[in-house]
Amino acid sequence: MKTVGKPVIKKDAMALVTGQPVYTDDIAPKDCLIVKVLRSPHANALVKQVVKEGAMRIPGIEAVYTWEDVPGKRFTMAGQTYPEPSPYDRLILDRHMRFVGDPVAIVAGADALCVDQALAALKVEYEVLPAVLDFRKAKDHEVLVHPEEDWRSLCPVGADNRRNLCASGSMEKGDVDKVLADCDVVVSGSYHVQAAQQTMMETFRTFCYIDTYGRLNVVSSTQIVFHVRRILSHALDIPKSMIRAVKPRIGGGFGAKQTVVSEVYPAFVTWMTKKPAKMVFSREETQTASSPRHEMEVSVKIGADKTGNIRAIDVHTLSNTGAYGEHGPTTVGLSGTKSISLYGELDAHRFTYDVVYTNKMSAGAYRGYGATQGIYAVECAVNELAAKLSVDPVKLRLDNMVREGQVMPAYYGETNTSCALDRCLLKVKDMIGWEEKYPCRELGNGKVRSVGLAMGMQSSGISGVDVGSATIKLNEDGIYTLLIGAADMGTGCDTILAQMAAECLDCPVDEVIVSGADTDTSPYDSGSYASSTTYVTGKAVEKACEKLTRQIKERACQILSCSDETLFFDGHQAKDLDTGKTVGLKEIGTASMCGNNVALQVTETHSSPVSPPPFMAGAVEIELDKETGHVEIIDYVAVIDCGTVVNPNLARVQAEGGIAQGIGMALYEKVQYTEDGKLLNNSLMQYKIPTRLDVGKIRVEFESSYEPSGPFGAKSIGEIVINTPAPALTHAIYNATGIWFKELPVTSEKIAMGLLK
Amino acid sequence: MQIRITLNGRKITEDVSPDLLLLDWVRAHGCYSVKRGCETSNCGLCTVFMEDKPVLSCSVLAVRADGKRIETLEGLRKEAEEFGAFIAGQGAEQCGFCNPGMIMNAIALFRENPEPSEEEIKEYLAGNLCRCSGYEGQLRGIQAFLAYKKGGGIQ
C-alpha cells in the first residue's frame, strides 16, 4: 500500500503548531453576547423564586432566563443515535436542582463583567431538600432524583425513575452459581472507579448566530454535529430544518464532547434574542458541571480449577449516572461485555447491573466508556487468581484468553474474526523483561521495583447502529474533495480518512481536500465516538472511492469513445488499450464541468453488523517507596492489535496519550465530595492530571491482525488504550506491597497508610 | 490606566482596566495562539514572553506589562514553524490546543540551554500540560529537532 500504513503528517498540523485561530473561541464574532449560567449551590433543591429585576437593571444585560422561560419538553444531552437509550430527563432550565452546579438561570450580556455582576445580583430562593449522594444507597431510596411525571425512557433499558434507576438488566450463559460452586478456586472482589474527568485542554464552548435564512447556526467544540442538531431541536422545541451545527478544530474531546454540555445555553439565547451569543465554560464549570466517567463499583467473581483453567466469570456493576442519565444505560453494558469476553471458552458467565441516579454531577462518555471500569475489575481479579493459584499471570492468560476464530458469547455472540492478543501479550512480556523482573526486587533502600500487567479490549463502532458516510468528488484539477460528518478532535481522522481515499484513488494525500463536519454539507455520520471513525466511516470512504472510480472511468470512456472493457485507468490517466489514446485525470475533471451528465461525486454510507474488538496487553515496571508510598513509573510497555495500522504515528500517539490518561486515573486523579455534595476537585490545582514528570517512559508497539470487515483490515485504536494502566499498576503495587488496592486512584497516601497497617 | 506595550514588535498605547489580564489583552489584539486552559496557572497554555522570559499570561495583569516587550507565537512564526514541524512529524500536536504554550516554553528552553538532556527537557516543560499525547511524542519531536539543530539544521 502506498498511503495506508504511512506516518502521514496531519493535514492541520502546521496550523496548529503555529497557533492559528482555528478553534471555536478564536473565530466567534466579536459582538457575541456573553452567556453564563447561575449554578445551584445545593445538591437537591426546588427553586421557589428568582428575583431578576436587579440583574436586569445592570447596564449591558440583554436577557435573564429561568425555568419559567424555557420550553417544557424533556430531552437528553447524550449524543447518541435516536431513539437514545439515555432517558429524557433534562430541561434547559429546571425548577428542580439535582446537583451542586445545576443551572438555575441563564444570563446574557454585552461583556463578561456585566454578566458576572448580574449573576451576583440574582436573588434565588431555594427549598432545600435532602439529597441522595451515596450511590450504593440510591436504588429505592426515599429521595427521588427524578420524581417528575414527564420523565421518559425511550428504550427498554430497565429504567424506573420511581426507583432512582436509570437502567438495570442482566445477561448470562450457563449456570454461573453452579459452576462457581464446582470450582477449586474462586476469587471475588469489588472494585471502585471514580468519576474521572476527561480534562481535555479546551473546555466546553459554543457560539451561535442567526443566518441569512433565519436559521440558528451553532458552532461548537463537539464530536457529534448531527446529534447536536437533533438535541437542540428537542431542547428548543424548534424544527431541525431551522438548525445548522458546525464544528471547527476541537481542543480535545475524549468523549466529553459526545454530550451536548454547553450548546443549549447560547443556542437558547440566540434563538430568543436573534443575536450572536457565546458560552465558554470555565475550568471550574468543566470540572463540576459536565460529563465525566461513570463512577462504578464492579463486583467480580472468577472461578477456576486448580490447573488454572478459568471456568466462570460473574460481574455485577453498580453505576452512578449522577443527576441525569446521559450515557448511563449504555456505558454500563461495556463493563461486562468487554471484560468477560477477554476470556474464551468459559463454562458460564453472568453480567448484572444497576445504573442509579444520585444528586451528584451527571456522568457521560469518557474514552473506554464502561469497558475501562469493567476491565480494571476483571483484570485485577485475574491477577489475584494467578497469585492464589501461584501461577504466572502471563501463563494464566495465555491458557485462557480469547483466541481468533472463537465465538464470544458475552460479546453479542460475535465471532472473533481478527485477534493477535496472544502475540501482544508475549511481546509485552519480552519488552518489560517479565522473566527477570516478576514479581519484584528489593532495592535495599526502602524501595522496591515490581512489575504488573493486564489485557484489554474495546469495540470498533456500535454494531448495527453507527452510521458513517463519505462524499467524494473530483474537481477540475484532478484533485478530490472528501466531505465527512465525522469529527476530527485532534485524533487525525481527517488525515486518516484522506489516506484511505488516496489509497483507493491512487493519488497523493495532498490531493484530497477534507471538509467537515457541518450538518448542512456533510453526509450523515453518527459522529466520532465509540471508536467508530476509522472502522465505520473509513469503510464508507472506501466504498465511495470505489464508486467514484467507476464513474470517472465512465466519463473517460465517453471522452475516448471507447468501451469499459478496453479502458485502463491508473488513477492519473485513462487509456484506451485498443487505440492507445489517453486522457488525464485533470482533463476528466475539467470535462465534467462542460456538457456532462455523469456526476463525478459520490456519497456512500456504511454501517457494520459487527464490531470487531481491538486488543492490547500492557505491562508496567514501577519503583515503590515503602516509606512514602510514592510510585514512580519506570517503564510502561503496551502492544496493541488494532488491525491494520493506518497511520503509525497517529496510532502510537493515541496509545501513548491514552496510557498517560489511564495512569492519571490509576494514580493521581481524585474525585472528592463534601458531605453536602460539593465537588472539591474543581480546578487543575486540585485535580491532578499527569505532567510529563509523572508518566515515566511509555513504549508502544503494534502486533496487527487483519480484520476482513474493516477498511484495509483496520479496527479501532482510540479507546482501548486507556484500559490497561489501572489494572497493571494495581498489580505492580500488589507485587511491591502484598496489598490489593481496590479503589482508584491508588494514591501514595493510600499505599503508605496500607503499609502501616 | 494607560499602558504602553510592545506586542510582537508593534508599539501599542492604550487605556485598560486595572484588572485586565495580559492573556485577555493579547487575545484582544489578535494573538489567538494564546489559550486559556485553566484559571489557576496550572496548564501552561497561556505562556507568552515578557522581556524574553516565559510567563503565564493568565496570572499577569496587563498593567504589569507596561513598558515591556511581549511576544506571542504570532511574533515567532519562523521559529514556531521550524520547531513545530518536528512535533507534527511525530503526530504529537494532536488537538493542538496546548501546542502554542508548549512551543513558547520550548523555544525559551532552547534559547537558555541549546543542548538540554531528557531530564532537563521534562523539567523545563513540566508546567505545560497536554492531555492528548502522553508527552512521549513531544519528547521525540524535541529530540529530533535538537539533533537537527546540532547537525547544522539539515535533516
mmCIF file of C-alpha atoms in Angstrom, chain A residues 274-433:
data_model
loop_
_atom_site.group_PDB
_atom_site.id
_atom_site.type_symbol
_atom_site.label_atom_id
_atom_site.label_comp_id
_atom_site.label_asym_id
_atom_site.label_seq_id
_atom_site.Cartn_x
_atom_site.Cartn_y
_atom_site.Cartn_z
ATOM 1 C CA LYS A 274 -31.721 36.665 17.421
ATOM 2 C CA LYS A 275 -28.295 37.972 18.413
ATOM 3 C CA PRO A 276 -24.987 36.122 18.292
ATOM 4 C CA ALA A 277 -24.118 34.576 21.638
ATOM 5 C CA LYS A 278 -21.170 32.674 23.052
ATOM 6 C CA MET A 279 -20.601 30.495 26.067
ATOM 7 C CA VAL A 280 -17.142 29.385 27.186
ATOM 8 C CA PHE A 281 -17.076 27.068 30.183
ATOM 9 C CA SER A 282 -14.529 27.921 32.845
ATOM 10 C CA ARG A 283 -12.304 25.093 34.001
ATOM 11 C CA GLU A 284 -14.240 25.060 37.246
ATOM 12 C CA GLU A 285 -17.508 24.536 35.373
ATOM 13 C CA THR A 286 -15.858 21.900 33.236
ATOM 14 C CA GLN A 287 -14.762 20.086 36.368
ATOM 15 C CA THR A 288 -18.047 20.406 38.225
ATOM 16 C CA ALA A 289 -20.908 20.506 35.703
ATOM 17 C CA SER A 290 -20.020 18.381 32.728
ATOM 18 C CA SER A 291 -19.880 14.746 31.622
ATOM 19 C CA PRO A 292 -17.146 12.698 33.351
ATOM 20 C CA ARG A 293 -16.704 8.919 33.562
ATOM 21 C CA HIS A 294 -19.426 6.939 35.331
ATOM 22 C CA GLU A 295 -18.393 6.087 38.861
ATOM 23 C CA MET A 296 -18.768 2.333 39.102
ATOM 24 C CA GLU A 297 -18.396 -0.357 41.665
ATOM 25 C CA VAL A 298 -17.730 -3.554 39.768
ATOM 26 C CA SER A 299 -18.045 -6.774 41.767
ATOM 27 C CA VAL A 300 -16.357 -9.772 40.233
ATOM 28 C CA LYS A 301 -16.263 -13.472 40.971
ATOM 29 C CA ILE A 302 -13.911 -15.627 38.955
ATOM 30 C CA GLY A 303 -13.718 -19.389 39.343
ATOM 31 C CA ALA A 304 -11.041 -21.736 38.078
ATOM 32 C CA ASP A 305 -9.895 -25.272 38.549
ATOM 33 C CA LYS A 306 -6.549 -25.846 40.220
ATOM 34 C CA THR A 307 -4.726 -26.232 36.907
ATOM 35 C CA GLY A 308 -5.598 -22.632 36.115
ATOM 36 C CA ASN A 309 -8.482 -23.203 33.751
ATOM 37 C CA ILE A 310 -10.846 -20.230 34.179
ATOM 38 C CA ARG A 311 -14.393 -21.628 34.153
ATOM 39 C CA ALA A 312 -16.740 -18.844 35.166
ATOM 40 C CA ILE A 313 -16.860 -15.060 35.452
ATOM 41 C CA ASP A 314 -19.638 -13.261 37.281
ATOM 42 C CA VAL A 315 -19.747 -9.469 37.052
ATOM 43 C CA HIS A 316 -22.141 -7.126 38.790
ATOM 44 C CA THR A 317 -21.821 -3.424 38.110
ATOM 45 C CA LEU A 318 -23.347 -0.624 40.091
ATOM 46 C CA SER A 319 -23.005 2.542 38.049
ATOM 47 C CA ASN A 320 -23.615 6.090 39.202
ATOM 48 C CA THR A 321 -25.063 8.251 36.437
ATOM 49 C CA GLY A 322 -25.449 11.202 38.785
ATOM 50 C CA ALA A 323 -28.235 13.729 38.408
ATOM 51 C CA TYR A 324 -29.003 12.972 34.760
ATOM 52 C CA GLY A 325 -28.879 9.806 32.720
ATOM 53 C CA GLU A 326 -26.575 10.710 29.826
ATOM 54 C CA HIS A 327 -24.893 7.539 28.575
ATOM 55 C CA GLY A 328 -25.960 5.733 31.769
ATOM 56 C CA PRO A 329 -27.759 2.780 30.171
ATOM 57 C CA THR A 330 -25.037 2.189 27.570
ATOM 58 C CA THR A 331 -21.721 2.665 29.389
ATOM 59 C CA VAL A 332 -22.643 0.040 31.937
ATOM 60 C CA GLY A 333 -23.010 -2.661 29.300
ATOM 61 C CA LEU A 334 -19.387 -2.444 28.288
ATOM 62 C CA SER A 335 -18.242 -3.067 31.857
ATOM 63 C CA GLY A 336 -19.463 -6.642 31.422
ATOM 64 C CA THR A 337 -19.317 -7.418 27.734
ATOM 65 C CA LYS A 338 -15.781 -6.178 27.218
ATOM 66 C CA SER A 339 -14.301 -7.613 30.378
ATOM 67 C CA ILE A 340 -15.786 -11.118 30.389
ATOM 68 C CA SER A 341 -15.059 -11.510 26.675
ATOM 69 C CA LEU A 342 -11.302 -11.297 27.223
ATOM 70 C CA TYR A 343 -11.541 -14.903 28.320
ATOM 71 C CA GLY A 344 -12.678 -17.558 25.843
ATOM 72 C CA GLU A 345 -14.449 -20.825 26.419
ATOM 73 C CA LEU A 346 -15.956 -20.165 29.831
ATOM 74 C CA ASP A 347 -18.420 -22.761 31.127
ATOM 75 C CA ALA A 348 -20.622 -19.959 32.352
ATOM 76 C CA HIS A 349 -20.753 -16.206 32.705
ATOM 77 C CA ARG A 350 -23.192 -13.716 34.141
ATOM 78 C CA PHE A 351 -23.405 -9.964 33.993
ATOM 79 C CA THR A 352 -25.925 -7.989 36.019
ATOM 80 C CA TYR A 353 -26.148 -4.262 36.518
ATOM 81 C CA ASP A 354 -27.945 -1.332 38.035
ATOM 82 C CA VAL A 355 -27.412 2.270 36.980
ATOM 83 C CA VAL A 356 -28.623 4.679 39.621
ATOM 84 C CA TYR A 357 -29.412 8.351 39.833
ATOM 85 C CA THR A 358 -27.799 10.378 42.618
ATOM 86 C CA ASN A 359 -27.528 14.074 43.439
ATOM 87 C CA LYS A 360 -24.034 14.368 42.044
ATOM 88 C CA MET A 361 -22.790 15.735 38.750
ATOM 89 C CA SER A 362 -24.133 13.641 35.897
ATOM 90 C CA ALA A 363 -21.735 11.393 34.040
ATOM 91 C CA GLY A 364 -21.197 10.972 30.327
ATOM 92 C CA ALA A 365 -18.900 9.364 27.822
ATOM 93 C CA TYR A 366 -15.203 9.079 28.525
ATOM 94 C CA ARG A 367 -12.744 7.078 26.427
ATOM 95 C CA GLY A 368 -13.256 3.430 27.301
ATOM 96 C CA TYR A 369 -16.941 4.002 28.075
ATOM 97 C CA GLY A 370 -17.504 1.471 30.872
ATOM 98 C CA ALA A 371 -15.086 -1.077 29.426
ATOM 99 C CA THR A 372 -12.329 0.706 31.354
ATOM 100 C CA GLN A 373 -14.127 0.152 34.662
ATOM 101 C CA GLY A 374 -15.036 -3.477 33.904
ATOM 102 C CA ILE A 375 -11.625 -4.443 32.583
ATOM 103 C CA TYR A 376 -9.955 -2.853 35.600
ATOM 104 C CA ALA A 377 -12.061 -5.058 37.883
ATOM 105 C CA VAL A 378 -11.803 -8.318 35.943
ATOM 106 C CA GLU A 379 -8.094 -7.947 35.206
ATOM 107 C CA CYS A 380 -7.382 -7.203 38.873
ATOM 108 C CA ALA A 381 -9.357 -10.299 39.834
ATOM 109 C CA VAL A 382 -7.488 -12.420 37.274
ATOM 110 C CA ASN A 383 -4.188 -11.185 38.700
ATOM 111 C CA GLU A 384 -5.410 -12.089 42.171
ATOM 112 C CA LEU A 385 -6.435 -15.502 40.870
ATOM 113 C CA ALA A 386 -2.940 -16.031 39.480
ATOM 114 C CA ALA A 387 -1.482 -15.148 42.878
ATOM 115 C CA LYS A 388 -3.867 -17.509 44.615
ATOM 116 C CA LEU A 389 -3.041 -20.340 42.208
ATOM 117 C CA SER A 390 0.686 -19.493 42.301
ATOM 118 C CA VAL A 391 0.640 -19.388 38.515
ATOM 119 C CA ASP A 392 2.463 -16.834 36.416
ATOM 120 C CA PRO A 393 -0.212 -14.302 35.367
ATOM 121 C CA VAL A 394 1.147 -14.398 31.808
ATOM 122 C CA LYS A 395 0.675 -18.160 31.640
ATOM 123 C CA LEU A 396 -2.772 -17.943 33.219
ATOM 124 C CA ARG A 397 -3.809 -15.541 30.497
ATOM 125 C CA LEU A 398 -2.214 -17.455 27.645
ATOM 126 C CA ASP A 399 -4.122 -20.520 28.812
ATOM 127 C CA ASN A 400 -7.449 -18.732 28.990
ATOM 128 C CA MET A 401 -7.527 -15.720 26.694
ATOM 129 C CA VAL A 402 -9.943 -15.359 23.821
ATOM 130 C CA ARG A 403 -8.478 -16.532 20.506
ATOM 131 C CA GLU A 404 -9.093 -15.766 16.882
ATOM 132 C CA GLY A 405 -11.992 -17.750 15.474
ATOM 133 C CA GLN A 406 -13.756 -18.244 18.817
ATOM 134 C CA VAL A 407 -17.342 -17.211 19.278
ATOM 135 C CA MET A 408 -17.670 -14.646 22.087
ATOM 136 C CA PRO A 409 -20.935 -15.365 23.918
ATOM 137 C CA ALA A 410 -20.662 -12.311 26.165
ATOM 138 C CA TYR A 411 -19.931 -10.134 23.121
ATOM 139 C CA TYR A 412 -23.308 -10.479 21.418
ATOM 140 C CA GLY A 413 -22.261 -13.898 20.109
ATOM 141 C CA GLU A 414 -19.876 -12.314 17.624
ATOM 142 C CA THR A 415 -17.014 -14.360 16.219
ATOM 143 C CA ASN A 416 -13.529 -13.115 16.986
ATOM 144 C CA THR A 417 -12.557 -12.583 13.367
ATOM 145 C CA SER A 418 -9.174 -10.931 13.964
ATOM 146 C CA CYS A 419 -7.128 -11.291 17.112
ATOM 147 C CA ALA A 420 -3.434 -11.088 17.896
ATOM 148 C CA LEU A 421 -3.909 -10.827 21.668
ATOM 149 C CA ASP A 422 -1.605 -13.798 22.258
ATOM 150 C CA ARG A 423 1.191 -12.131 20.276
ATOM 151 C CA CYS A 424 0.535 -8.842 22.086
ATOM 152 C CA LEU A 425 0.946 -10.492 25.478
ATOM 153 C CA LEU A 426 4.085 -12.404 24.531
ATOM 154 C CA LYS A 427 5.679 -9.287 23.111
ATOM 155 C CA VAL A 428 4.783 -7.209 26.168
ATOM 156 C CA LYS A 429 6.292 -9.908 28.346
ATOM 157 C CA ASP A 430 9.566 -9.644 26.413
ATOM 158 C CA MET A 431 9.578 -5.854 26.279
ATOM 159 C CA ILE A 432 9.149 -5.394 30.018
ATOM 160 C CA GLY A 433 11.575 -8.205 30.872
#
